[in-house]
mmCIF file of C-alpha atoms in Angstrom:
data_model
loop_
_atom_site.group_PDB
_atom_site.id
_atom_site.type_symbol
_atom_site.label_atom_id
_atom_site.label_comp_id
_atom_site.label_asym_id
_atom_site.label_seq_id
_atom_site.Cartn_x
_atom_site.Cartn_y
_atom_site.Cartn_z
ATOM 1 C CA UNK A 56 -24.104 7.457 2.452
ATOM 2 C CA UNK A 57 -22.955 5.724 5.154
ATOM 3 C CA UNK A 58 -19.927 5.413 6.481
ATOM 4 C CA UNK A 59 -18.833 2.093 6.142
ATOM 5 C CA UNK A 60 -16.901 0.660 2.955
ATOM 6 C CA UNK A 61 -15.663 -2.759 1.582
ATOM 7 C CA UNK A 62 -11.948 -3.334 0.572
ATOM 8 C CA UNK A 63 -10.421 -5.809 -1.587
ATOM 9 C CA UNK A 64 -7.061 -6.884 -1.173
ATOM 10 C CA UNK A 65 -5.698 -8.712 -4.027
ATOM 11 C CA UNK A 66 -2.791 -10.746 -3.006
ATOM 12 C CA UNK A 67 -1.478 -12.625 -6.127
ATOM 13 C CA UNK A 68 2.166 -13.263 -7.706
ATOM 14 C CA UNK A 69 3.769 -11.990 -10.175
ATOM 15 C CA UNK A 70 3.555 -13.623 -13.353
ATOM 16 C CA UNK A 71 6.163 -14.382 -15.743
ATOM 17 C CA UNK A 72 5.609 -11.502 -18.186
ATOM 18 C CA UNK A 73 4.467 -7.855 -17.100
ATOM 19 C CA UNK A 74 1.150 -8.636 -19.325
ATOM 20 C CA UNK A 75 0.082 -11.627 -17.455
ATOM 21 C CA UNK A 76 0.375 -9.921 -14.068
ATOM 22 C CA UNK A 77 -1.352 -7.183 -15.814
ATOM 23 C CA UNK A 78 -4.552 -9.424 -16.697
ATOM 24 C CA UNK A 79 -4.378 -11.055 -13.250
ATOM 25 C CA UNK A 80 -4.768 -7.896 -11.066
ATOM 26 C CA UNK A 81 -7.561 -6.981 -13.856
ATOM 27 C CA UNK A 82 -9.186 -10.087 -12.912
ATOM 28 C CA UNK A 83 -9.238 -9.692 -9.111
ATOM 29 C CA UNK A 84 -10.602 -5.821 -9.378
ATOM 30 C CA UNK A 85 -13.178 -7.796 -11.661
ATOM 31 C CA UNK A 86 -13.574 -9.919 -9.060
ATOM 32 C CA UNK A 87 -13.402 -7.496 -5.936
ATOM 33 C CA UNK A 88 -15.988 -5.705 -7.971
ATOM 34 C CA UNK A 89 -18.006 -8.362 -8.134
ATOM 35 C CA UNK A 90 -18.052 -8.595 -4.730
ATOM 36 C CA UNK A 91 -19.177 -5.303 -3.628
ATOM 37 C CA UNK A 92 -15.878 -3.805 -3.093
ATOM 38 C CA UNK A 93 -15.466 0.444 -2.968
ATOM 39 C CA UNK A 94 -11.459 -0.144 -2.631
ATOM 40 C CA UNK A 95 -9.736 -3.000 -4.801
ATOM 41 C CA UNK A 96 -5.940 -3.074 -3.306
ATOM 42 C CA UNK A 97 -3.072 -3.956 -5.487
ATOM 43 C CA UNK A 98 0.403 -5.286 -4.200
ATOM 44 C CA UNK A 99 3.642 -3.555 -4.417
ATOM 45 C CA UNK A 100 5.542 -4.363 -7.899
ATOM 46 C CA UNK A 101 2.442 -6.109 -8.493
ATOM 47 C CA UNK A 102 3.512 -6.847 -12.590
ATOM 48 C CA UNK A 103 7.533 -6.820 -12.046
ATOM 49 C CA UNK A 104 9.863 -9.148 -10.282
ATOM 50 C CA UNK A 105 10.799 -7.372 -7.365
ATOM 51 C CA UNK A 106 13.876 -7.288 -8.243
ATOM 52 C CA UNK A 107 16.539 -4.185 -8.671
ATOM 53 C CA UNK A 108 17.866 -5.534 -12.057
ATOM 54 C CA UNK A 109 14.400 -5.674 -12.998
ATOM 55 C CA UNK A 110 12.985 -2.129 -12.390
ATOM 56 C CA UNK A 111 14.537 -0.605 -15.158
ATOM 57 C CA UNK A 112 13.219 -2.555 -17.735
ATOM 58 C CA UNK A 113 9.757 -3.068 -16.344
ATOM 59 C CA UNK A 114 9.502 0.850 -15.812
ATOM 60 C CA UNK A 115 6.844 2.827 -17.404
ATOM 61 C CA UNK A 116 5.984 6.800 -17.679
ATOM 62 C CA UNK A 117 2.745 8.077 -15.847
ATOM 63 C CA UNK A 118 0.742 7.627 -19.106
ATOM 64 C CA UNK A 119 1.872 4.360 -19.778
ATOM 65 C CA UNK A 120 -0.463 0.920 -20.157
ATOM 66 C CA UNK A 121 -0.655 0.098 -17.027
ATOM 67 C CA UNK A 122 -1.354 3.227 -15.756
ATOM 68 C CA UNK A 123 -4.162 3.400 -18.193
ATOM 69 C CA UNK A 124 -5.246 -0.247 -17.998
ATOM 70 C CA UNK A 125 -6.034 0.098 -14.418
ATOM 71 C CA UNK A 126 -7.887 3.871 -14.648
ATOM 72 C CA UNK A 127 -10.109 1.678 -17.386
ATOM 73 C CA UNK A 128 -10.475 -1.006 -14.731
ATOM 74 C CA UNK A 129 -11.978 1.612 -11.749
ATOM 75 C CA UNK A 130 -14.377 3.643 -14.487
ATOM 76 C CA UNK A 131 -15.403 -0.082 -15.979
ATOM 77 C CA UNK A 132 -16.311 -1.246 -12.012
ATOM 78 C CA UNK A 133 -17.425 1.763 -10.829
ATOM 79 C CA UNK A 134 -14.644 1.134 -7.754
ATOM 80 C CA UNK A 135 -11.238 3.042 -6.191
ATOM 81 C CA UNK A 136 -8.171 1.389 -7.429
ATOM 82 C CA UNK A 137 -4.865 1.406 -5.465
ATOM 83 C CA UNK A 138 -2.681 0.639 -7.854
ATOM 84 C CA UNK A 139 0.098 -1.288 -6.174
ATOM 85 C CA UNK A 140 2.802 -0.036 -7.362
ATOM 86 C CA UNK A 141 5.023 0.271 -10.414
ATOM 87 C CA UNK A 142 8.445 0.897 -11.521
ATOM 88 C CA UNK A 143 7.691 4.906 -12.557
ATOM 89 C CA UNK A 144 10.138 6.543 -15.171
ATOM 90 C CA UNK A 145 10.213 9.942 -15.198
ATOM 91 C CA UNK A 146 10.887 12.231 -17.609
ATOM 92 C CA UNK A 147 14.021 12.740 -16.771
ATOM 93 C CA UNK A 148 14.908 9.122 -16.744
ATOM 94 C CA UNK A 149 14.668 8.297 -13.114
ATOM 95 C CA UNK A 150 13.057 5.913 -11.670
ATOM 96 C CA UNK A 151 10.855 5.524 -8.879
ATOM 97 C CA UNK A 152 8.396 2.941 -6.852
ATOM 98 C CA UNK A 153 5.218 4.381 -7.529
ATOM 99 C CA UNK A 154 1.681 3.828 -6.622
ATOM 100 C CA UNK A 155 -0.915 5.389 -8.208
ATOM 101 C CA UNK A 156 -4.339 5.399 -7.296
ATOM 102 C CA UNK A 157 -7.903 6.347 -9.410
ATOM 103 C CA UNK A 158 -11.190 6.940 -8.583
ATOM 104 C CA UNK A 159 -14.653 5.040 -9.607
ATOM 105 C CA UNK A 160 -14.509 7.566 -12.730
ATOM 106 C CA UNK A 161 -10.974 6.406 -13.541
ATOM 107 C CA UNK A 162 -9.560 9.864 -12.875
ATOM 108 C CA UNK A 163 -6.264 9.254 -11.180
ATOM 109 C CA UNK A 164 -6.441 10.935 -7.662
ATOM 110 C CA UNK A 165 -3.243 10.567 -6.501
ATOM 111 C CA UNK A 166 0.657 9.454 -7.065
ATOM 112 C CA UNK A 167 3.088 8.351 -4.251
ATOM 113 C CA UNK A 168 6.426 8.027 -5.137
ATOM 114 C CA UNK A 169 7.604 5.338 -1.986
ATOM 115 C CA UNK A 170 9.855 7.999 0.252
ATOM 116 C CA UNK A 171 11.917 5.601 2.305
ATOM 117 C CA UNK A 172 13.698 3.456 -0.038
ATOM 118 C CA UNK A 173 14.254 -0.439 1.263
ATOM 119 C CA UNK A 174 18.234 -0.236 1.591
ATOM 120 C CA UNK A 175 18.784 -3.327 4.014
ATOM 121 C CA UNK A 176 21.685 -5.588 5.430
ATOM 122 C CA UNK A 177 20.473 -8.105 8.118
ATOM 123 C CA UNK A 178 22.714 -11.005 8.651
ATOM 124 C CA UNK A 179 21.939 -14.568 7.748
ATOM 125 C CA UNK A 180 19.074 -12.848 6.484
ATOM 126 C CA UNK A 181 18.319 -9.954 3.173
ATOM 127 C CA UNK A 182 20.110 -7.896 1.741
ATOM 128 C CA UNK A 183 18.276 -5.145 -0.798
ATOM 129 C CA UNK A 184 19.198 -2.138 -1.867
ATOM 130 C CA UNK A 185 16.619 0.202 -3.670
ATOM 131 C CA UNK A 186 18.839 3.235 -4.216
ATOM 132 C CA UNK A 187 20.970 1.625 -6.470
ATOM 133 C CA UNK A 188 18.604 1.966 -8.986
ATOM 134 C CA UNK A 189 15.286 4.018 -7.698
ATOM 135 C CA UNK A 190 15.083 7.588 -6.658
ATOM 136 C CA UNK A 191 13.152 8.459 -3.753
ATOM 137 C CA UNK A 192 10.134 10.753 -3.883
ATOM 138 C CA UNK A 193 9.219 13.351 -1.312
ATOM 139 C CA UNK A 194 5.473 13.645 -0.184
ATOM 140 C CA UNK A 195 3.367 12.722 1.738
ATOM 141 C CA UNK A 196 -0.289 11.225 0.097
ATOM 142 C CA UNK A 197 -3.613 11.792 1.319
ATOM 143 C CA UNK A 198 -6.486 11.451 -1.431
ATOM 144 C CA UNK A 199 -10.097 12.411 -1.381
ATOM 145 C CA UNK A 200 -12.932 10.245 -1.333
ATOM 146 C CA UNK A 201 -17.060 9.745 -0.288
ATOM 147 C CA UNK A 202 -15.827 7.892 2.894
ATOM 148 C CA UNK A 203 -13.354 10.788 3.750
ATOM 149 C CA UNK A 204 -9.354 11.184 3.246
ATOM 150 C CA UNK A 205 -7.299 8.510 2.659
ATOM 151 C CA UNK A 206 -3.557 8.051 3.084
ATOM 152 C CA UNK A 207 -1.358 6.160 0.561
ATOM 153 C CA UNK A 208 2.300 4.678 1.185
ATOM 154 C CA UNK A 209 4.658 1.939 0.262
ATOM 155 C CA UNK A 210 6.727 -0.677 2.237
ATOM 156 C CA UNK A 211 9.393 0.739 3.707
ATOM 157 C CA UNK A 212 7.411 4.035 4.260
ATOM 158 C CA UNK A 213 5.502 1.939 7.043
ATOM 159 C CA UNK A 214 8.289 2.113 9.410
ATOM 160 C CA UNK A 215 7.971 5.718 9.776
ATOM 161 C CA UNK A 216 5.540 7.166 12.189
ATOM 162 C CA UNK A 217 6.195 10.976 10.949
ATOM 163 C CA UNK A 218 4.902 9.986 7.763
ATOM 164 C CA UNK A 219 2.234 8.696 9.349
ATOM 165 C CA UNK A 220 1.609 11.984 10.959
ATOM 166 C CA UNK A 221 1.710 13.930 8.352
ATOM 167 C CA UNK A 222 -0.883 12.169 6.563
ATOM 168 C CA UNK A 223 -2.998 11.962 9.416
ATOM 169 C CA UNK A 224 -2.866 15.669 10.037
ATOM 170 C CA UNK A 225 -4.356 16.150 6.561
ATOM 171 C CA UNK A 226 -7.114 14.159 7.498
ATOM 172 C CA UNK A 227 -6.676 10.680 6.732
ATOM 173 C CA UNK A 228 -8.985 8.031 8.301
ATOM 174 C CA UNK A 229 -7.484 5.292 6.906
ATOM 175 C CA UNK A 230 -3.709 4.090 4.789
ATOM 176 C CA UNK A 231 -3.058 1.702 2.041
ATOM 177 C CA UNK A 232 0.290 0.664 2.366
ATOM 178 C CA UNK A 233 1.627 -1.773 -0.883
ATOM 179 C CA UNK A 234 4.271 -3.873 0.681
ATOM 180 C CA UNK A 235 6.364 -6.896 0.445
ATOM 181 C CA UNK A 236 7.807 -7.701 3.665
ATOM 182 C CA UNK A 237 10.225 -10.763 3.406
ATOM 183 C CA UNK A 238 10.308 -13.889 5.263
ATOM 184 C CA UNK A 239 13.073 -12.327 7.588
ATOM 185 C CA UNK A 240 10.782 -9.435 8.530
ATOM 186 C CA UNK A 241 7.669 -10.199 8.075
ATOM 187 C CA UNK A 242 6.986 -12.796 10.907
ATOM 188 C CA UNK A 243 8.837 -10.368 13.149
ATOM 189 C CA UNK A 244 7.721 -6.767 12.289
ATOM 190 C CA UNK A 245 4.203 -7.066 9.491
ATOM 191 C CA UNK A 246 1.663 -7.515 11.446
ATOM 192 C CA UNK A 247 3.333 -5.476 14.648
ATOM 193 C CA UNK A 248 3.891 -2.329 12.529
ATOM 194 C CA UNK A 249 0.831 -1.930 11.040
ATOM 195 C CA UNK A 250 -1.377 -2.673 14.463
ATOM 196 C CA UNK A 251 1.106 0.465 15.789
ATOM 197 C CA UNK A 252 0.373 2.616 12.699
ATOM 198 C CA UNK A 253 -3.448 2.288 13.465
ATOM 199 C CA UNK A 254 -2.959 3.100 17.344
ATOM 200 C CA UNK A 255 -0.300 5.476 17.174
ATOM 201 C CA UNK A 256 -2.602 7.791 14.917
ATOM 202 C CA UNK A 257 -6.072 6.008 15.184
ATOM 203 C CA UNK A 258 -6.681 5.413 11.812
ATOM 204 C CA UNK A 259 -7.468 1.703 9.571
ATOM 205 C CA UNK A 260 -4.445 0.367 7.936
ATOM 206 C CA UNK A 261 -4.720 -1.502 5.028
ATOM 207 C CA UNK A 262 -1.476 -3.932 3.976
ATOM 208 C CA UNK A 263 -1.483 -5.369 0.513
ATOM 209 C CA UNK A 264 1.525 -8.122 -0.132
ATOM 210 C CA UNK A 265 2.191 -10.213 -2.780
ATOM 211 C CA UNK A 266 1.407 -14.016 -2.655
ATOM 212 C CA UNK A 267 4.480 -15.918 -1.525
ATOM 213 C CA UNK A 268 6.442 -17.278 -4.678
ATOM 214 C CA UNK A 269 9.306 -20.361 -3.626
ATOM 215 C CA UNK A 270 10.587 -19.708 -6.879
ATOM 216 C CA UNK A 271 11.340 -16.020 -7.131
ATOM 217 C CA UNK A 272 14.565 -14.157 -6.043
ATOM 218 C CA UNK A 273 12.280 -12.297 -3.217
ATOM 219 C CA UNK A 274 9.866 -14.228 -1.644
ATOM 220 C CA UNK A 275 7.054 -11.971 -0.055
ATOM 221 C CA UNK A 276 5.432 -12.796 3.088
ATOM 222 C CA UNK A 277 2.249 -12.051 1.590
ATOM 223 C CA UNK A 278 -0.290 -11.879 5.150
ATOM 224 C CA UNK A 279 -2.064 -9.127 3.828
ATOM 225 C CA UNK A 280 -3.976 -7.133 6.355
ATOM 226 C CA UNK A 281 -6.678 -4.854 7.385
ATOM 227 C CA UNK A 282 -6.231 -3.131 11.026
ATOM 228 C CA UNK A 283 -8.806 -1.193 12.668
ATOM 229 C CA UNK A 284 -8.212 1.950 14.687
ATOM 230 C CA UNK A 285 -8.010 0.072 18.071
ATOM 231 C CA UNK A 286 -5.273 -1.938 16.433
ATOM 232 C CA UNK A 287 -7.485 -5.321 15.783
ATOM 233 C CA UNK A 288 -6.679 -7.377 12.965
ATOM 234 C CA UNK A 289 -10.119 -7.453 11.167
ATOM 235 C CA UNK A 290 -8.678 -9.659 8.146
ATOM 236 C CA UNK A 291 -5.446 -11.419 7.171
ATOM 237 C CA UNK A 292 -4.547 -13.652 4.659
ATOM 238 C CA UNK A 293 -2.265 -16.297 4.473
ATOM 239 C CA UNK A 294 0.472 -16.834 2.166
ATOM 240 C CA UNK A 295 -1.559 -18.171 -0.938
ATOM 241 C CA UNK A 296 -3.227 -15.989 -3.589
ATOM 242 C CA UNK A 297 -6.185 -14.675 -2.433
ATOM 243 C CA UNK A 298 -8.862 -11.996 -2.305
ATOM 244 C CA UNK A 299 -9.281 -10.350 1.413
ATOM 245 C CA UNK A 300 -12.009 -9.019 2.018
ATOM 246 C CA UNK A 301 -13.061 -6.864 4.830
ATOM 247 C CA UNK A 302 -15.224 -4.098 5.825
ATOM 248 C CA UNK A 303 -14.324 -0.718 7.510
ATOM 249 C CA UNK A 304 -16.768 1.072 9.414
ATOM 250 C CA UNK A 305 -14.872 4.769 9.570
ATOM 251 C CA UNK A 306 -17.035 6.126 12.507
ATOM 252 C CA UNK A 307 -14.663 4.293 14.750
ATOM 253 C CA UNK A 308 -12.095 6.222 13.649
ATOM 254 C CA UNK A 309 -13.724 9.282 15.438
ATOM 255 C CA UNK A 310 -15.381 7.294 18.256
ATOM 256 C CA UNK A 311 -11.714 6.284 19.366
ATOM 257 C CA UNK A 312 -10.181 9.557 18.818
ATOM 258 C CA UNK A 313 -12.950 11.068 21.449
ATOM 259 C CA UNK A 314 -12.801 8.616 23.730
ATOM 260 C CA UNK A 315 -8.968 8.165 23.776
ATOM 261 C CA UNK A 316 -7.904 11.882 22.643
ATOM 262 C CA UNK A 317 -4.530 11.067 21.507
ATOM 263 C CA UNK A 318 -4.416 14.037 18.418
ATOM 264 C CA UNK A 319 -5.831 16.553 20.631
ATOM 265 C CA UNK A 320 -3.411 15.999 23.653
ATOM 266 C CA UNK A 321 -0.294 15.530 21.160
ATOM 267 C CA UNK A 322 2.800 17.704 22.408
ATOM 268 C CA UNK A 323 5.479 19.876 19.913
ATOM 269 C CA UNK A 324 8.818 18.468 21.332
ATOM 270 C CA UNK A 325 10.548 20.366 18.663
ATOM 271 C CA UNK A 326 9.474 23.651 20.139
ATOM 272 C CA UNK A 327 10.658 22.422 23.844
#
C-alpha cells in the first residue's frame, strides 16, 4: 500500500443536546466514508458546549455511548476515527478533555487526555479557565497505523513544541490536533502554529475546529486545517460547517527530513 491517505475533517457545531451532536458527527464519518476517507477527524468537545459549567454534566467514562457509538462508526466504515474529544470521567471522578481514537476494526488505539489545560486571561479579549473543573493528563500520544505513526493532541497542547518532540521521536509522521481556537486567537496564532508544528519537526498537521456558532458562549474559529511538512496549507476551511478534505502523501515527510536534516542535526542543550 501506498503511502498516501485521505483525511476528513468534520467541522460542524454543537447541537443542542449531546445526542444530536452525536448523530451529526455519525453522519459526517458516514459521509467522509463515503468519500474515500482513511482518517475521519472530529472537533474538540465535538457533542458538549464548550463550556466549563458544562463538562461535568456532559462527561462520560471510557466505556460510555459515545465512546462506543463512534468505535461502531470506524468498524461500520472500515475508516480511523479521531474522536474529537470528550468530557472523560474517570473512575475516580475526575474529569478530563479526552480524545480517543479507533481503528477501521473499531478497536480503540489510543486515549489522550489534553496535557496543557486552556487557563487564559487576555484583555478585551477571553477569559477560560479549564482547571477549574478538568484535570490534566500526562502523555504524550503516538498511535499505530498502515500509513505509519501518528501523533494525537488537543488545543492548547499545540502551543508546545516539546510535546511535539516527544511524539515525533516516537515516530510520528503526522498530528491530529482537536481544537477550538477563539476569535481572539485564532486569526492571530491558528494557522501560524500549526505551519510551525509541521516545520519545526517535519511532520503533517492536521487541525480539526468546530464550526463557528454566533450564538454560543465560545465561538470557535473553526478554519480547520491540513499542513504539510514544508509548512503549506494543503486545505482550510472556512467558518461554516463543512467536510475538508485533503490528501497526505507521507513520503514527503522523509523526503524533507533528508534533504533538510533537521532531526539528525538536533542538539541536547540540557546536557550543555
Amino acid at each position: 500500500m501506498g503511502m498516501t491517505c485521505r483525511i476528513c475533517v468534520i467541522q460542524m457545531k454543537t447541537r443542542r443536546t449531546k445526542e444530536a451532536s452525536l448523530r451529526a458527527a455519525l453522519e459526517g464519518i458516514r459521509r467522509g466514508a463515503e468519500k474515500g476517507a482513511d482518517f475521519a477527524v472530529l472537533p474538540e468537545m465535538f457533542a458538549c458546549p464548550y463550556d466549563t459549567g458544562a463538562f461535568p454534566g456532559y462527561a462520560e467514562e471510557a466505556g460510555g455511548e459515545t465512546v462506543r457509538r463512534l468505535s461502531e462508526a470506524a468498524a461500520r466504515h472500515g475508516l480511523y476515527v479521531v474522536g474529537g474529544s470528550i468530557p472523560e470521567r474517570d473512575g475516580e471522578g475526575k474529569l478530563y478533555n479526552t480524545s480517543f481514537v479507533f481503528g477501521r476494526d473499531g478497536k480503540l488505539l489510543a486515549r489522550h487526555r489534553k496535557v496543557h489545560l486552556f487557563d487564559v486571561e487576555i484583555p478585551g479579549g477571553i477569559r477560560f479557565r479549564e482547571s477549574d473543573v478538568l484535570s490534566p493528563g500526562e502523555a504524550a500520544t503516538v498511535f499505530p497505523t498502515e500509513f505509519g505513526n501518528m501523533g494525537l493532541c488537543l488545543c492548547f497542547d499545540l502551543r508546545f513544541p516539546e510535546l511535539f518532540r516527544a511524539m515525533t521521536d516516537r515516530g510520528a509522521r503526522m498530528v491530529f490536533c482537536p481544537a477550538a481556537f477563539n476569535r481572539t486567537t485564532g486569526p492571530r496564532h491558528w494557522e501560524l502554529l500549526f505551519r510551525a508544528r509541521a516545520v519545526d519537526h517535519q511532520i503533517f498537521t492536521v487541525g480539526a475546529a468546530p464550526a463557528a456558532d454566533l450564538s454560543a458562549s465560545y465561538v470557535s474559529y473553526g478554519h480547520s486545517i491540513v499542513v504539510s511538512p514544508w509548512g503549506e496549507v494543503t486545505a482550510q476551511a472556512g467558518e461554516e460547517e463543512t467536510l475538508l478534505m485533503a490528501e497526505a502523501d507521507l513520503d514527503q515527510v522523509s523526503a524533507v527530513r533528508a534533504q533538510i536534516p533537521l532531526l539528525k542535526s538536533r542538539k541536547d542543550f540540557y546536557s550543555f
